[in-house]
XYZ file of C-alpha atoms in Angstrom:
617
model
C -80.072 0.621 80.309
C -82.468 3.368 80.021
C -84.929 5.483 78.068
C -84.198 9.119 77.461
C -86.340 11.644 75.405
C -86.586 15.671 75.410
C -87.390 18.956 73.733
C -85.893 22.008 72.964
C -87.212 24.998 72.133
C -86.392 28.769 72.338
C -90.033 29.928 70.803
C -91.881 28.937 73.244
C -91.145 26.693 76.764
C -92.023 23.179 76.607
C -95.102 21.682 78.467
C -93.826 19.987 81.235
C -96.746 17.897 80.570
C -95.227 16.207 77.426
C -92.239 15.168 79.483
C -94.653 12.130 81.166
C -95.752 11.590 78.144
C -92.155 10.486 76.910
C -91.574 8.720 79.390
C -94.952 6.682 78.973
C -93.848 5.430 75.608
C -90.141 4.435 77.220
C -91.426 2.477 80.182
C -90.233 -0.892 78.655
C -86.414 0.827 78.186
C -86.613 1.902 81.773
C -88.957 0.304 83.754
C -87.488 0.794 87.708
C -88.180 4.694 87.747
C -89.052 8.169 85.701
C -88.425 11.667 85.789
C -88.756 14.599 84.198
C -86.703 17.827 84.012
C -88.248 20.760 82.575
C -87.052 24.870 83.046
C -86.195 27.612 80.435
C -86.317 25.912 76.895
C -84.791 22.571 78.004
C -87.267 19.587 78.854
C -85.606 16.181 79.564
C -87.295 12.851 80.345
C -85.788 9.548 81.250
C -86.830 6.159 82.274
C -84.819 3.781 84.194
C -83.104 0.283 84.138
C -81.212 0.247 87.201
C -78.361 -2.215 86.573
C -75.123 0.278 88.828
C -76.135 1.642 91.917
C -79.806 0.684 92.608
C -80.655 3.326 95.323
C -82.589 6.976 94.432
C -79.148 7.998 94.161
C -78.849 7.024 90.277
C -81.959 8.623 89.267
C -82.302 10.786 86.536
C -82.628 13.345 85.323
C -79.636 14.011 86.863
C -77.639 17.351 87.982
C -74.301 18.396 88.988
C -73.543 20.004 92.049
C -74.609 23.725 91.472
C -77.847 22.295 89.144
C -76.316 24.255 86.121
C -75.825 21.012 84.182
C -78.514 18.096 83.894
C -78.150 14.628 81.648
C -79.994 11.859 80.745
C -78.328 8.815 79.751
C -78.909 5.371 78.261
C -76.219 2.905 78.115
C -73.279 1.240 80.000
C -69.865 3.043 80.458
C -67.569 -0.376 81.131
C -64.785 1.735 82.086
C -66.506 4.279 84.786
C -64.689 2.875 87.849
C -61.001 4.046 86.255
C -62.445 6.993 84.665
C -63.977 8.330 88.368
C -59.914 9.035 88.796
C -60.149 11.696 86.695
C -62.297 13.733 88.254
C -62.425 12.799 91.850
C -62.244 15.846 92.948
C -65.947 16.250 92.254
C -68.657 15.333 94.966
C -69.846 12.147 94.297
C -73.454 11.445 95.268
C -73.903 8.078 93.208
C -71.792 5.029 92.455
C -73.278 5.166 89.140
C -71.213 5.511 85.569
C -73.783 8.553 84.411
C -72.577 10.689 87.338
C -69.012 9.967 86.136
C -70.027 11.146 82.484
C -71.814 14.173 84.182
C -68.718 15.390 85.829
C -66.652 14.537 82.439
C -68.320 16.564 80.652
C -67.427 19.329 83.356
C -63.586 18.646 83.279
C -63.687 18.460 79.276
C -66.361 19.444 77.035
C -67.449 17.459 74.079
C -63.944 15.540 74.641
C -64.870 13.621 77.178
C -66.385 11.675 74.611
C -62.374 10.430 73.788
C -62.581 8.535 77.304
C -65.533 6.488 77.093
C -65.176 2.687 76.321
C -68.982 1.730 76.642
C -72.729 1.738 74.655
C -74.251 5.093 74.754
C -76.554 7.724 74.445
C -77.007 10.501 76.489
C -78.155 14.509 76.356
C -76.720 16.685 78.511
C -78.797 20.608 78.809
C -76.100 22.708 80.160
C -77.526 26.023 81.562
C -74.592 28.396 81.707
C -74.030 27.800 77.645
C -77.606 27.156 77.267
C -76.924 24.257 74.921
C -78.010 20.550 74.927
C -74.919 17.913 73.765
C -76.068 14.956 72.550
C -74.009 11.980 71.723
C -74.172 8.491 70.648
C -71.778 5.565 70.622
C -68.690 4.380 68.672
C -70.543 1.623 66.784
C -73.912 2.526 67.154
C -75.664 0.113 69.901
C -77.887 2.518 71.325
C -80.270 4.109 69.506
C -81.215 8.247 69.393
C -83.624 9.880 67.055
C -84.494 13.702 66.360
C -86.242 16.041 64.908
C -84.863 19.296 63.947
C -87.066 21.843 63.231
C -87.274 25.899 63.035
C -87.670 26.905 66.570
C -87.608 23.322 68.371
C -85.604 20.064 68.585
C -87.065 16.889 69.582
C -84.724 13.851 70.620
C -85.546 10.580 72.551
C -84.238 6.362 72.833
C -88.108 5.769 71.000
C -89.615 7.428 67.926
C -92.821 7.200 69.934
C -90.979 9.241 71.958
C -90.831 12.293 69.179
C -94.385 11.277 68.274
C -95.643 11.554 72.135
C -95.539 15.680 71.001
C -98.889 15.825 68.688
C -96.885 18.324 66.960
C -94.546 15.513 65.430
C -96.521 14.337 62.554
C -96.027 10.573 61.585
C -95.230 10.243 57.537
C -93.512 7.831 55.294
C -90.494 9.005 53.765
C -91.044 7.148 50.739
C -87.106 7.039 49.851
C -86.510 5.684 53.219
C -89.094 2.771 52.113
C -87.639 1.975 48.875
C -84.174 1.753 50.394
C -86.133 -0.764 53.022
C -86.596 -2.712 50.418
C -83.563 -3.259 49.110
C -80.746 -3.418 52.353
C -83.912 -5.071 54.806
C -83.773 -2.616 56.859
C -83.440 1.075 57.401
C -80.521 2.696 56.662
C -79.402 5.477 58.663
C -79.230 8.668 59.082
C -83.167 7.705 57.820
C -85.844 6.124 59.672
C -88.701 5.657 57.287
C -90.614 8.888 58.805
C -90.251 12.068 56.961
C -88.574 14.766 59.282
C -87.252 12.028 61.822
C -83.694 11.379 61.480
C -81.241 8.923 63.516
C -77.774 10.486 65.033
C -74.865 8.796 63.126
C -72.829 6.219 65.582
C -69.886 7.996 66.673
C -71.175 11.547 66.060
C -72.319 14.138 68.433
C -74.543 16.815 67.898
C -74.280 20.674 69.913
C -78.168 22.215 69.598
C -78.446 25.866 70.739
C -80.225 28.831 69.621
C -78.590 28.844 66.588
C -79.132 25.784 65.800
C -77.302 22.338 65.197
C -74.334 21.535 64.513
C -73.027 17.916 64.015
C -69.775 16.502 64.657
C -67.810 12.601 63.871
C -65.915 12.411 67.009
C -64.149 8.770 66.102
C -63.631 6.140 63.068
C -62.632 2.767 62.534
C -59.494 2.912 60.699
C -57.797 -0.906 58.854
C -55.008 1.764 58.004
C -52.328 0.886 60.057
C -51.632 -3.371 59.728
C -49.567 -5.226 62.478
C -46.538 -7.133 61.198
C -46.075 -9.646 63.850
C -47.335 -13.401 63.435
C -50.546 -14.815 63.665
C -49.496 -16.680 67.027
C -48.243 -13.234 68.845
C -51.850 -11.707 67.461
C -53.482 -14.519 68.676
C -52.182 -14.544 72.177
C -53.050 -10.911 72.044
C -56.275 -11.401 70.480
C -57.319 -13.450 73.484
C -55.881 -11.141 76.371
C -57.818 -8.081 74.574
C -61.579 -10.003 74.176
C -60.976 -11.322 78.129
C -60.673 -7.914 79.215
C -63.438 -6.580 77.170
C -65.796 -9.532 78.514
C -64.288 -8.808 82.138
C -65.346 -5.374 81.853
C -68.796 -6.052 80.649
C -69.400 -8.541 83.690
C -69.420 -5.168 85.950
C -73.098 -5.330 87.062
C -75.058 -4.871 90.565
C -77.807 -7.510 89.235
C -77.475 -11.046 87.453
C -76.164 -11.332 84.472
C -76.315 -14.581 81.459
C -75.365 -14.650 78.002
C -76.976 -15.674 74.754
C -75.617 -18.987 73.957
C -76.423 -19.919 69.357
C -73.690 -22.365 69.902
C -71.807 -20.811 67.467
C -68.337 -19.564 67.616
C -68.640 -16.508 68.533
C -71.409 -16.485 71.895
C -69.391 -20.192 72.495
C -66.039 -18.248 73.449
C -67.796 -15.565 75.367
C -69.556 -18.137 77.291
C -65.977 -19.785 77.657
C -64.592 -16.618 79.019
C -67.490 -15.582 81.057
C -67.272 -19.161 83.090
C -63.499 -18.679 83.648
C -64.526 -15.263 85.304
C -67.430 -15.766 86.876
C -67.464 -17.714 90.624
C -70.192 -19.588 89.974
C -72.263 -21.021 87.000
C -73.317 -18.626 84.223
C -76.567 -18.459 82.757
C -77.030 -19.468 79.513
C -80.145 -18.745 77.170
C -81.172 -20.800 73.373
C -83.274 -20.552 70.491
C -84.309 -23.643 68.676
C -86.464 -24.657 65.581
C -88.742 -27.374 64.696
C -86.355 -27.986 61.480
C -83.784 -29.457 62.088
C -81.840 -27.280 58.817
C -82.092 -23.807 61.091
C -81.655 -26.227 64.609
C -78.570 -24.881 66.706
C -79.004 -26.407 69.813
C -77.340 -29.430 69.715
C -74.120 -27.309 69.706
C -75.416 -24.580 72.359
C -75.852 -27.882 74.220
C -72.669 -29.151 73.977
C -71.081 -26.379 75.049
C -73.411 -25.138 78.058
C -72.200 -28.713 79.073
C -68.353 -27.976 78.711
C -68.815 -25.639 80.988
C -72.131 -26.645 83.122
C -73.707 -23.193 83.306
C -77.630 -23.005 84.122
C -78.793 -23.765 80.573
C -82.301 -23.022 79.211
C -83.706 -23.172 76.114
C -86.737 -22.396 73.819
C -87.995 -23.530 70.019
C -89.598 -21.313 68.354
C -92.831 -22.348 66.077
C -95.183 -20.906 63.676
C -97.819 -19.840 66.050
C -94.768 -17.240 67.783
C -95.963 -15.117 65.104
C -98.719 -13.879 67.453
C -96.286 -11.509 68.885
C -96.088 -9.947 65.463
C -98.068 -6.605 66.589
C -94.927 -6.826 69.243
C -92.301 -6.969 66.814
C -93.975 -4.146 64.882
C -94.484 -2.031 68.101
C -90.590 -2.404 69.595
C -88.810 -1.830 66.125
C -90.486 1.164 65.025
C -88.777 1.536 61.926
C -89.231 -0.530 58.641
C -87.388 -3.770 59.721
C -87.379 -6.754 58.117
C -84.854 -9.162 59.219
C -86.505 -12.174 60.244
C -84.107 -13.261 62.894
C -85.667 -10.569 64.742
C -88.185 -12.726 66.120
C -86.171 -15.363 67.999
C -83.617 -12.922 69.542
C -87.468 -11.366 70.344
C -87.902 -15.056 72.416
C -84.526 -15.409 73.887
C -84.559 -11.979 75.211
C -88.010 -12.524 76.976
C -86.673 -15.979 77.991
C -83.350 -14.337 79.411
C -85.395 -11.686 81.445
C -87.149 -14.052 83.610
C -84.041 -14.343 85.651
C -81.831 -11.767 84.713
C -81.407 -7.868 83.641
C -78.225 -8.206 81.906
C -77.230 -10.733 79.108
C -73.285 -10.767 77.141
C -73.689 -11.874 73.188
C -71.037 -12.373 70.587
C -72.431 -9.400 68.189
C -69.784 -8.178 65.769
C -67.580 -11.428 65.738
C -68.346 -12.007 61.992
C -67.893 -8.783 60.484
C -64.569 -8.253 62.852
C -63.412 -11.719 61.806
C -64.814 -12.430 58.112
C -67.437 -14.808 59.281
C -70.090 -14.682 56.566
C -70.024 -17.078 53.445
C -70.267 -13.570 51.243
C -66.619 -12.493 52.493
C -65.467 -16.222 50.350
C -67.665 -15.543 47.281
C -66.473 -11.876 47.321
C -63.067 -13.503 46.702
C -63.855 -15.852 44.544
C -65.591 -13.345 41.989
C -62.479 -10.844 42.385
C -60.651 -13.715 41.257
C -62.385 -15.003 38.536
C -63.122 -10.782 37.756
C -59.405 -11.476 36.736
C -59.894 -13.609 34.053
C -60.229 -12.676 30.111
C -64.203 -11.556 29.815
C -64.593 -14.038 26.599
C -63.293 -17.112 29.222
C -65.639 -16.348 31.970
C -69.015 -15.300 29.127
C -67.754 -19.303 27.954
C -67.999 -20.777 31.276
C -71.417 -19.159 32.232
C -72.820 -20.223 29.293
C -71.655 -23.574 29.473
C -72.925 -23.578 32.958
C -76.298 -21.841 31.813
C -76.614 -24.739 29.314
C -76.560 -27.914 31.726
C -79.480 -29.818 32.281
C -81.611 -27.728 35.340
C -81.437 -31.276 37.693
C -77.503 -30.483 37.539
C -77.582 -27.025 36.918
C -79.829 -26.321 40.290
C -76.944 -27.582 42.381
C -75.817 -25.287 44.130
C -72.173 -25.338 44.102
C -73.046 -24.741 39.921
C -75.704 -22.433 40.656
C -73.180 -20.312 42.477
C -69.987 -20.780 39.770
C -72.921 -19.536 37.131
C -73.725 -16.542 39.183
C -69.915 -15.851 39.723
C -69.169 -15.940 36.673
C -71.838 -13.419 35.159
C -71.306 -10.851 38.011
C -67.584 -10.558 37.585
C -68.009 -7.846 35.391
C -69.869 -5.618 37.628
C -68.936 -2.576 39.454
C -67.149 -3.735 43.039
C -69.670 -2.034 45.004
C -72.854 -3.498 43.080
C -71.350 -6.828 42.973
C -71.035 -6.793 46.528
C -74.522 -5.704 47.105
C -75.317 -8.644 45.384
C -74.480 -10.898 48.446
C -75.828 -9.105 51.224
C -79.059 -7.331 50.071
C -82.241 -8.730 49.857
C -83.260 -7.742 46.545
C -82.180 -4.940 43.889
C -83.198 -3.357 40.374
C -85.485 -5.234 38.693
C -86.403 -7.649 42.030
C -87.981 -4.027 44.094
C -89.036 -2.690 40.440
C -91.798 -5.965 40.882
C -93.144 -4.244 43.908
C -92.597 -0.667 43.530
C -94.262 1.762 41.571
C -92.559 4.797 43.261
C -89.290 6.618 41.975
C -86.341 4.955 41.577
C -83.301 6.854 43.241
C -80.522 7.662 41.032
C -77.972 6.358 43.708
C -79.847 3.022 44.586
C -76.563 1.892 46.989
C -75.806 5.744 48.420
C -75.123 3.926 51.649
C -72.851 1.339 50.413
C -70.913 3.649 47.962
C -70.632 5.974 50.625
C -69.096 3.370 53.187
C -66.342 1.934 50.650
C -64.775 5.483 49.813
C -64.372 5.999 53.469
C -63.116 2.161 53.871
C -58.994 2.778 54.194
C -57.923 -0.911 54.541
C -55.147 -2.217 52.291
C -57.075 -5.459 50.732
C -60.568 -6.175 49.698
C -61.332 -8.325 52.448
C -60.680 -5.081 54.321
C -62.731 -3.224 52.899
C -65.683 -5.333 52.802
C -65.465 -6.082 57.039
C -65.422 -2.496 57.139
C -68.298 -1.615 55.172
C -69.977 -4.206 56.859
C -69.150 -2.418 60.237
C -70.428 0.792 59.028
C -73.987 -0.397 57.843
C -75.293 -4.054 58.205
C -74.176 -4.052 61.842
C -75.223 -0.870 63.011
C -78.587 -0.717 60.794
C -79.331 -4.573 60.815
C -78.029 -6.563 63.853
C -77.449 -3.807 66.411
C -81.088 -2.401 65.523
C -82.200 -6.494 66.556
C -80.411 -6.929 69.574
C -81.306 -3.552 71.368
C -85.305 -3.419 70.414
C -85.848 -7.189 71.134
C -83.837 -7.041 74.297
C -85.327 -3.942 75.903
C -88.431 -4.767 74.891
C -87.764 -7.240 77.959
C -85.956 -4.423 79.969
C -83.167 -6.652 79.479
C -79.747 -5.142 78.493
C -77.755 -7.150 76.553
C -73.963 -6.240 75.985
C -71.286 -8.136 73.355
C -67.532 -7.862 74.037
C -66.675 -8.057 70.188
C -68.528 -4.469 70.372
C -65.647 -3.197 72.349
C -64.314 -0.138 70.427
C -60.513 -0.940 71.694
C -61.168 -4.385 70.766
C -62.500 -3.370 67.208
C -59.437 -1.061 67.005
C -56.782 -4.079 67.755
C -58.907 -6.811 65.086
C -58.977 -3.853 62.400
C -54.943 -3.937 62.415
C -55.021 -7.394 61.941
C -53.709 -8.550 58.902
C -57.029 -9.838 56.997
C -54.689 -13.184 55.720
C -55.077 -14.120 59.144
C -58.850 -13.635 59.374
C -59.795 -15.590 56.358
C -57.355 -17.815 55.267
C -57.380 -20.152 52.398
C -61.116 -20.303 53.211
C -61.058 -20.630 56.365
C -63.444 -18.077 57.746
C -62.370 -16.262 61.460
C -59.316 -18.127 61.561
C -57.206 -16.464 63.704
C -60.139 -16.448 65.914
C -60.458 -19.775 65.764
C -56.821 -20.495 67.067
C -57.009 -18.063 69.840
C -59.630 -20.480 71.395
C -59.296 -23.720 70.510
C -58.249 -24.970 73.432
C -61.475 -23.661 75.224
C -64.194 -24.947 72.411
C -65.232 -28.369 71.823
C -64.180 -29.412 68.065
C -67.688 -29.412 66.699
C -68.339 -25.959 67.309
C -64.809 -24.979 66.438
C -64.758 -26.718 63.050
C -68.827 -26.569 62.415
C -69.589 -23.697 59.418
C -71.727 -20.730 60.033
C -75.364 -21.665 60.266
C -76.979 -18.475 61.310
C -80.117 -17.120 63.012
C -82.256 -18.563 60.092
C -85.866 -18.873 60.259
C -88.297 -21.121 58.642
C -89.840 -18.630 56.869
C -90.283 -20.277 53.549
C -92.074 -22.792 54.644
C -93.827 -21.297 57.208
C -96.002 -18.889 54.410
C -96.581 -21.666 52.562
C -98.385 -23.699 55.555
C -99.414 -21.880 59.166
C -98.979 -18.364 57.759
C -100.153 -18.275 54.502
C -103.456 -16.889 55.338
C -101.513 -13.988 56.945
C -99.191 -13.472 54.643
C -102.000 -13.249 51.906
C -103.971 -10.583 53.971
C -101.293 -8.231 54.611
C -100.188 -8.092 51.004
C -103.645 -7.473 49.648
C -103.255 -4.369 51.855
C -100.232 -3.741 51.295
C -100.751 -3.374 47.164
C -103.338 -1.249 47.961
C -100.906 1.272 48.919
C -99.042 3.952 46.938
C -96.837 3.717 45.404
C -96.764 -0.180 45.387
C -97.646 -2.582 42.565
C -100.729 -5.039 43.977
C -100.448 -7.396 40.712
C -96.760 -7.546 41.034
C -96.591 -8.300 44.904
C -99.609 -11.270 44.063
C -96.920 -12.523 41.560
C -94.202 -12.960 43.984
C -96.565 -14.606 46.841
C -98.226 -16.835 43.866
C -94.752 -17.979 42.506
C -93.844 -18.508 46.560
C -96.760 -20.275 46.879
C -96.849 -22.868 44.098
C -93.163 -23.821 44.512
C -91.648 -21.792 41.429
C -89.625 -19.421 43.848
C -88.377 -19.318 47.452
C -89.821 -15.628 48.400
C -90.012 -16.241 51.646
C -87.544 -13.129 52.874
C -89.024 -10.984 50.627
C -92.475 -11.984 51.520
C -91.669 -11.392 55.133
C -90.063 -7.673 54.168
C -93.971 -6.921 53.041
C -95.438 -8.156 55.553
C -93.725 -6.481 58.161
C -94.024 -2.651 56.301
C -97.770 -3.567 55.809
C -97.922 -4.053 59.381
C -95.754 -0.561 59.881
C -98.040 1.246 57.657
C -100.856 0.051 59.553
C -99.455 1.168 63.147
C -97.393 4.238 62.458
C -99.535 5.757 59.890
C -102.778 4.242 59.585
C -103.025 4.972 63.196
């Protein structure tokens, strides 16, 4: 795993200068070694991680064998050992998977991106076209930015990296922000600074005189359903996620895995120990309360299969790293679970460079509780309008003690959402606030198409049920935007690289033909998961329900943090366009016990603390 960064520009040459200047601001991403490439109107800078290859053969940048074509590249290609086949007819100087890409590229153009089974990112400055080819991967797990501007093109792992050029100016993009604020994070192509934008995953971009041109090179399609049974699939399922785990094993240092002791990391650390000759490494996150606790389970199963287990519970006072947090995720971020996979990376890299996760299980499988109340309120959507308006307001008109409970709470809510558009009732259960809820902090402009993102995402959906299409969507935003964002900046803030075998794009491609009957079933979330590997999980992790990577947070700004979460409001409402009475009413009602604000609290906090580095500064 690596850093890359670079300019192009056919005004005026870049200043090879700026190149260690890049590379200053990617040290963490690529800590082993630097370089810098810089002739004509092409610079390129990259950092590295060496985890293939460790000699000064792998360094980069990197050329062919005539120097005409140079790349920089940041991520792991799992299947470079059976792609070196097709073009072994090169000369091979490296045992590395970036000199395989290099000489790809050669053989077929932009196509060779068709081959690649892997996490990516990668520029590649080719001299006789005098063009630069950038490209990121299938499901976005490795992050590239750019600027694109008359004359010059800026690209790099980092937005410090764009920002390392003084003539990059750092500036909110105020629509970015108020989308922030709804989703919890960032959605792309934006990044919360005006002019920088993110590469789609799966899309490449050609940048040449002319200027840029930008290309989809793959999609996820639920299209095309298998019609066997859910025994055959499930035989399948299991030969497909060995191989992809296999594959991500391929390492010239030590590799663990991040252990919740949930499904999903349970059966990678099953598979993982059935690979591996000796014990695996396993790392956990714990909590203080015993509501957001996990590692009893992580326990049990770390002894199931007695790897080296280690753990660590995270408190109040780990908010010290906060500046950290801010620092590493560069964009307006505000999922909280960000700060322990922040302490089990830094935990993992103590004795290891490369860590396996089980990223992308949920959304492949129908893991969350919103994929069963989704259901439910298409069902009950079904029902005469005057029947469900009855219910709610019988419901609405229960004492509170009874009406608080949640399993009420939620038939209520059901109920009066029913009506709603699919695509705003969906919203409903997986962002962190909407309308009215941002209009209490916001006195900016209100975009016409609040959900673009979403809407956008279910017309390009193509399963044949709504439990397709909502995986999918999922797949397309909250994991790319959300947990893919978490996993890469916490881990390689570390240098560690962390890799998930659910991620595998010919693994996503087999679970999207899965029938989704077999993935939830009579509520029984990831069920055909679930058989695959039960005979490899203890019970209580097979039969447990999702618990998440919560944090504490509610309670937290009401005790150790509420001095800190008070100060960075006040600043915060200071701000334009936000509304300083309104955001003292949410913390207030958090405060005295009228509300649970928590999330949103910590959403405010965090973009305070963004303002403060990236534009304050």
């Amino acid at each position: 795993m690596c850093g890359i960064g670079g300019k192009l520009s056919f005004t005026s040459r870049p200043d090879p200068d700026l190149g260690d200047a890049m590379t200053a601001c990617m040290d963490h991403r690529g800590p082993d070694a630097e370089g810098v490439y810089a002739t004509g109107p092409a610079l390129l800078a990259h950092t590295r991680l060496s985890i293939l290859d460790l000699s000064a053969a792998g360094r980069q940048p990197m050329a062919n064998a005539d120097d005409s074509v140079h790349i920089v590249f940041n991520g792991e290609i799992y299947n470079y050992r059976e792609l070196r086949d097709r073009v072994d007819h090169y000369p091979f100087r490296s045992e590395t998977d970036t000199e395989v890409l290099l000489h790809l590229y050669e053989e077929y153009g932009t196509d060779c991106l068709q081959y690649l089974r892997g996490m990516f990112a990668f520029a590649i400055w080719d001299e006789r076209e005098e063009r630069l080819f950038l490209a990121r991967d299938r499901l976005g797990q490795k992050p590239l930015f750019f600027r694109n501007t008359d004359g010059a093109f800026w690209f790099g792992s980092t937005i410090k990296t764009l920002l390392a050029d003084p003539a990059v100016p750092a500036e909110p993009d105020l629509s970015a922000i108020r989308e922030y604020l709804t989703y919890q994070y960032t959605p792309h192509p934006k990044t919360g600074f005006e002019g920088i934008a993110q590469l789609a995953p799966a899309e490449y971009a050609i940048v040449d005189e002319d200027g840029m041109d930008r290309e989809q090179y793959w999609s996820l399609s639920f299209a095309d359903q298998f019609d066997a049974g859910p025994y055959a699939l499930a035989a399948r399922l299991r030969e497909e996620l060995r191989e992809a785990t296999r594959l991500r094993m391929r390492s010239d240092v030590p590799v663990g895995v991040f252990l919740s002791g949930g499904v999903d990391s349970s059966i990678v650390t099953a598979l993982m120990s059935d690979l591996a000759d000796e014990p695996v490494n396993t790392y956990s996150i714990g909590f203080d309360r015993a509501a957001y606790d996990e590692l009893e389970f992580a326990r049990e199963v770390a002894s199931e299969y007695e790897t080296n287990h280690t753990e660590y519970t995270v408190q109040p006072d780990a908010m010290e790293v906060f500046p950290e947090l801010i620092e590493q995720y560069e964009m307006p971020f505000g999922d909280p679970s960000a700060l322990p996979t922040y302490y089990v990376s830094e935990m993992a890299s103590q004795d290891t460079t490369v860590a396996l996760g089980g990223d992308a299980g949920d959304e492949t499988f129908a893991g969350y509780d919103r994929y069963t109340r989704e259901w439910v309120v298409s069902q009950l959507a079904r029902l005469p309008r005057p029947l469900r308006e009855s219910g709610a307001g019988t419901l609405r008109a229960l004492p509170k003690p009874i009406r608080r409970q949640q399993l009420l709470h939620y038939a209520r809510r059901a109920l009066e959402i029913a009506d709603e558009e699919p695509t705003q009732r969906y919203a409903r259960f997986i962002c962190h606030a909407l309308g009215d809820q941002v209009d209490e902090v916001w006195d900016g402009p209100t975009p016409d198409n609040e959900l673009r993102n979403l809407r956008e995402a279910f017309e390009r959906a193509d399963g044949p049920t709504r439990m397709d299409e909502i995986t999918h969507v999922d797949i397309m935003t909250y994991l790319p935007d959300d947990l893919l964002v978490k996993v890469d900046r916490a881990s390689m803030a570390h240098s560690l690289e962390v890799r998930s075998p659910f991620l595998d794009p010919r693994f996503m491609e087999f679970a999207a033909r899965v029938p989704a009957e077999y993935k939830w079933r009579r509520g029984n979330k990831k069920w055909l998961l679930k058989r695959a590997f039960e005979d490899l999980l203890p019970d209580r992790v097979l039969t447990r329900e999702k618990q998440g990577f919560g944090v504490p947070i509610d309670e937290w700004f009401r005790g150790d943090l509420r001095d800190f979460g008070r100060e960075k409001l006040d600043r915060l409402g200071s701000r334009d366009p936000f509304d300083g009475p309104g955001i003292d009413t949410v913390y207030d009602e958090h405060l005295d016990g009228r509300a649970d604000h928590g999330y949103r609290i910590w959403d405010l906090v965090m973009l305070e603390g963004w303002y403060e580095r990236f534009i304050d500064d």
